[in-house]
Coordinates of C-alpha atoms in Angstrom, one line a residue:
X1 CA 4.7 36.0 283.6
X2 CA 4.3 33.0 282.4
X3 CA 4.3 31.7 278.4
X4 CA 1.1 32.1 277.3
X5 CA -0.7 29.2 274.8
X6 CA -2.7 29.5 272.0
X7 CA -6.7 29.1 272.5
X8 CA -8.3 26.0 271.1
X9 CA -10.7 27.5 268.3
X10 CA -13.4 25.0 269.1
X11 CA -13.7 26.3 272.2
X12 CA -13.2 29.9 271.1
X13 CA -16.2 29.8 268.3
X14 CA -18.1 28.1 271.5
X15 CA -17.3 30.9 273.8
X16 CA -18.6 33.5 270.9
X17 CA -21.7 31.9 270.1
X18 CA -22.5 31.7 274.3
X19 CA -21.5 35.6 274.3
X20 CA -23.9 36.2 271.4
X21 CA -26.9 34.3 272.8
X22 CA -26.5 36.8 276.3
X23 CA -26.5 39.8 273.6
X24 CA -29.5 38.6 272.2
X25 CA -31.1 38.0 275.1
X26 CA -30.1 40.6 276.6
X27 CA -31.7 43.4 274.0
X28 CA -35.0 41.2 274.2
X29 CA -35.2 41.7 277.8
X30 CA -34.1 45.4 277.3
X31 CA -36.9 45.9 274.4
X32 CA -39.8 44.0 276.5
X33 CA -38.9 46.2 279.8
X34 CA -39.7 49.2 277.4
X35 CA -42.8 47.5 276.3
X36 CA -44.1 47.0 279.9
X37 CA -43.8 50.2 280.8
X38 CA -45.5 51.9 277.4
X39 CA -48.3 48.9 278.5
X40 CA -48.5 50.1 282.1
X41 CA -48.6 53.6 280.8
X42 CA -51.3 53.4 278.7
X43 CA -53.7 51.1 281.4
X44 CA -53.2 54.4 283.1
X45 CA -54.3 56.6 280.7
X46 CA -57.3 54.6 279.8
X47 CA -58.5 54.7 283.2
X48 CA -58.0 58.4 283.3
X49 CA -60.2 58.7 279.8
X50 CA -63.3 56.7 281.8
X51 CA -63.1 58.4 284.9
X52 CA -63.3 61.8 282.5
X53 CA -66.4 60.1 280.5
X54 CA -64.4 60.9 277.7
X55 CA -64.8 57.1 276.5
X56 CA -66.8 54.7 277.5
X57 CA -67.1 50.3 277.7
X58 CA -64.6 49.6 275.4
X59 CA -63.7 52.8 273.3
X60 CA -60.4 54.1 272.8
X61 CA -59.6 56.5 270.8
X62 CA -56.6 56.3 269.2
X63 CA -54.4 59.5 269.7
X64 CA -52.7 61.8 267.3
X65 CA -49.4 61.9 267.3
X66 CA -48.1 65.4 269.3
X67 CA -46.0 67.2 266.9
X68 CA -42.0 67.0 268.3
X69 CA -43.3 64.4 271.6
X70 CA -40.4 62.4 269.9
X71 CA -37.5 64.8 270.6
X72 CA -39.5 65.2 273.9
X73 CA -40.3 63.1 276.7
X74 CA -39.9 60.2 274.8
X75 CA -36.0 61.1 273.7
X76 CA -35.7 61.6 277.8
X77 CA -36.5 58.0 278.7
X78 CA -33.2 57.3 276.5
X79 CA -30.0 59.3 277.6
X80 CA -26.8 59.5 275.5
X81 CA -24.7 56.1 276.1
X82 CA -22.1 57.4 278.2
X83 CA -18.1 56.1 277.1
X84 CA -17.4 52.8 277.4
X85 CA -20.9 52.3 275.7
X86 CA -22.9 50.2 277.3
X87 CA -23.3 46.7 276.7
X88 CA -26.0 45.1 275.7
X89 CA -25.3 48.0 272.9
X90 CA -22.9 48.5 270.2
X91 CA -19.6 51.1 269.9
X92 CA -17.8 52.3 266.2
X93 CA -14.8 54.4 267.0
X94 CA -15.3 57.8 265.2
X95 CA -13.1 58.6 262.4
X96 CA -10.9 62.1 262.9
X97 CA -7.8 63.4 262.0
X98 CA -4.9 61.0 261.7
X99 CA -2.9 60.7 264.9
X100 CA 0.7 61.3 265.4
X101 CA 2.6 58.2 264.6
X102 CA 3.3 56.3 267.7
X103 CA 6.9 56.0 269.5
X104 CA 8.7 53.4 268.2
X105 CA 9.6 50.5 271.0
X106 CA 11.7 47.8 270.9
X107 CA 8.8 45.0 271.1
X108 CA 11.5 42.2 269.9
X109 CA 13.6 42.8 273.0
X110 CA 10.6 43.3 275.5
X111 CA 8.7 40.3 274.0
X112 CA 9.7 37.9 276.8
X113 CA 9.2 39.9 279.8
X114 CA 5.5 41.5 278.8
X115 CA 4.3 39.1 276.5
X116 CA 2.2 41.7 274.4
X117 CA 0.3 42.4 277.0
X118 CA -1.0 45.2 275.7
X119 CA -2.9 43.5 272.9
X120 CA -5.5 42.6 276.0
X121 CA -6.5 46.4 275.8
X122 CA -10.1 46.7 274.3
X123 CA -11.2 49.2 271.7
X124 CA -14.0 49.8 269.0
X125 CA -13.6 49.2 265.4
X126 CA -13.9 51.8 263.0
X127 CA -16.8 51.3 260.6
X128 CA -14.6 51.1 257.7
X129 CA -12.2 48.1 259.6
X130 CA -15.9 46.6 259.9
X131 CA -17.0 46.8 256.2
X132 CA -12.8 45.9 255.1
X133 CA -13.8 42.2 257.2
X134 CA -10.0 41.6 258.4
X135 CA -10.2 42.3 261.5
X136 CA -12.5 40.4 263.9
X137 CA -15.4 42.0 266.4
X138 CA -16.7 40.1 269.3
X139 CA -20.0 39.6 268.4
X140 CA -20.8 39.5 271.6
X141 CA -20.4 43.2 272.1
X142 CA -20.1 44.3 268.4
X143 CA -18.1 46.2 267.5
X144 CA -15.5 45.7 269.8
X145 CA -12.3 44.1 269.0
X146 CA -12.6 40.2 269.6
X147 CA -11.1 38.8 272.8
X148 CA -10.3 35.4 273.3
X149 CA -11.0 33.5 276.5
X150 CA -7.5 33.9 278.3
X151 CA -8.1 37.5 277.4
X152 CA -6.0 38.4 274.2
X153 CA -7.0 39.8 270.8
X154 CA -8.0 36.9 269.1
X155 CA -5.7 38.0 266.2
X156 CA -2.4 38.2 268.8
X157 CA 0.0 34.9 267.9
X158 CA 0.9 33.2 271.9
X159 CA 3.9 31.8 270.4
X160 CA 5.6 34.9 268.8
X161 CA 3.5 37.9 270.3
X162 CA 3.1 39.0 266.9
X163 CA -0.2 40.2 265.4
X164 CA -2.4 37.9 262.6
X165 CA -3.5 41.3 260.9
X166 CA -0.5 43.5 260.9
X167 CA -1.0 44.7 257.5
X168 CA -4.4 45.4 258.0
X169 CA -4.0 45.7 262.3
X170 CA -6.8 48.6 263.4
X171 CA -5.8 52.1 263.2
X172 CA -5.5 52.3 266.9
X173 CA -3.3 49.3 267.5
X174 CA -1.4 51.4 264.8
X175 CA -1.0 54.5 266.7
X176 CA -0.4 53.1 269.9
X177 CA 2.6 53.0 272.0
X178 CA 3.5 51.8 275.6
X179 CA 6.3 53.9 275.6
X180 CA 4.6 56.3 278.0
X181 CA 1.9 53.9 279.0
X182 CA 2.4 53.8 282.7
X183 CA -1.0 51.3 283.1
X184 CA 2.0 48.9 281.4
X185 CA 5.3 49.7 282.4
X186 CA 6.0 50.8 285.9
X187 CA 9.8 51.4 284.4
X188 CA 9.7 51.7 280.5
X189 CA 13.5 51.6 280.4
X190 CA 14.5 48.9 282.5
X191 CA 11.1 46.5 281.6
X192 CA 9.8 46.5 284.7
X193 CA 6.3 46.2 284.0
X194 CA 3.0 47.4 286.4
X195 CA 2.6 44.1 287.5
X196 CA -0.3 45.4 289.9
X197 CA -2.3 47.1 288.0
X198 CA -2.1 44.6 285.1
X199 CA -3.5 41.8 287.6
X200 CA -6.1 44.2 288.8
X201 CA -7.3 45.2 285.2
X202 CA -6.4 42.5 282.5
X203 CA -5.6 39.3 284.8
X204 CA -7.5 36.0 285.1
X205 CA -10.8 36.4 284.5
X206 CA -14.5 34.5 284.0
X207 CA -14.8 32.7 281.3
X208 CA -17.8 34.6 280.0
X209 CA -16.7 38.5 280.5
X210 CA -18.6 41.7 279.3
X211 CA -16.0 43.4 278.7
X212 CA -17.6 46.5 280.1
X213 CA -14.9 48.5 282.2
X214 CA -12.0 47.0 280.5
X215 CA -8.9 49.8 280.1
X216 CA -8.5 51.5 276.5
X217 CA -6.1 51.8 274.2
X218 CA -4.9 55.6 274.3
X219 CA -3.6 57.2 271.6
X220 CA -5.2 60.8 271.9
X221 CA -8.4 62.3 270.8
X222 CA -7.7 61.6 267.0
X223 CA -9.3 58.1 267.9
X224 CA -11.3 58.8 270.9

């Protein structure tokens, strides 16, 4: 694999600002799809109510609210955001019971041959990493944790490997291992890493991504 460089930060505030503008836009199209429909709905109804004679010209009246109509129908039109959540939407990883620490692994001595590769994994902040503001979120696709362009955590160092944050690094970078993570290494003990399924999953990609099927760190339902 070849040395990876460090991101201008020009460019990398640029990308984020792009990301958050698609968001935005995004939910708007998402809220006035919603409103279209309501609107279609109710043309329909008030045609129904002067076909009945129940109004006439221009009356309408206005209808009281049907007690539970919003754990009804209404809840139906939304279903439960499957996992990953769907963007444009917003993911907090649960809080739960601590997890067991992770398997200790030799990063130092693997450093040249995967190049931290794993801190291209995606995941969802907790809301207490939100509210403690050291770690970063792409606000993009809040609240997962921040990629760069060239598809590292925007906290990972390209010339060491070494995280920005570690004191402070999320609760599921510090749980995680690679150890057993065969999406990594295809041979944990002699390094020979998965070289095909890390092109098929976290090589090159566009410069604006979604970020939608990416792979997740595991570290067991503690911090699913």
């Amino acid at each position: 694999m070849d040395e990876p460089r460090q991101p201008d930060p020009v460019d990398e505030l640029a990308l984020q600002v792009e990301r958050a503008s698609f968001f935005s836009h995004a939910s708007l199209d998402r809220v006035a799809t919603r409103a279209s429909g309501i609107e279609s709905k109710l043309d329909e109804l008030v045609e129904l109510l002067r076909e009945k004679g129940i109004v006439t010209g221009t009356e309408l009246a206005v209808p009281a609210p049907v007690p539970g109509e919003l754990d009804g129908p209404a809840a139906e039109e939304e279903p439960p955001a499957p996992a990953p959540a769907q963007w444009p939407s917003f993911a907090l990883r649960a809080g739960g019971a601590t997890a067991e620490p992770a398997q200790q692994v030799n990063c130092a001595e693997r450093m040249h041959v995967c190049h931290a590769v794993c801190c291209k994994l995606s995941f969802a902040l907790s809301a207490q990493e939100v509210d403690a503001g050291k770690v970063r979120f792409d606000v993009g696709f809040p609240y997962m944790i921040r990629h760069d362009s060239d598809g590292y955590c925007t906290h990972n160092d390209r010339s060491t490997g070494a995280c920005g944050v570690y004191a402070d690094r999320p609760g599921v970078c510090g749980h995680y291992s690679c150890a057993n993570d065969e999406r990594i290494w295809k041979d944990f003990e002699n390094m020979e890493l998965n070289h095909e399924w890390l092109q098929a999953n976290l090589g090159d990609a566009p410069r604006i991504r979604l970020r939608l099927d990416l792979p997740l760190m595991e570290i067991g339902d503690a911090d699913a």
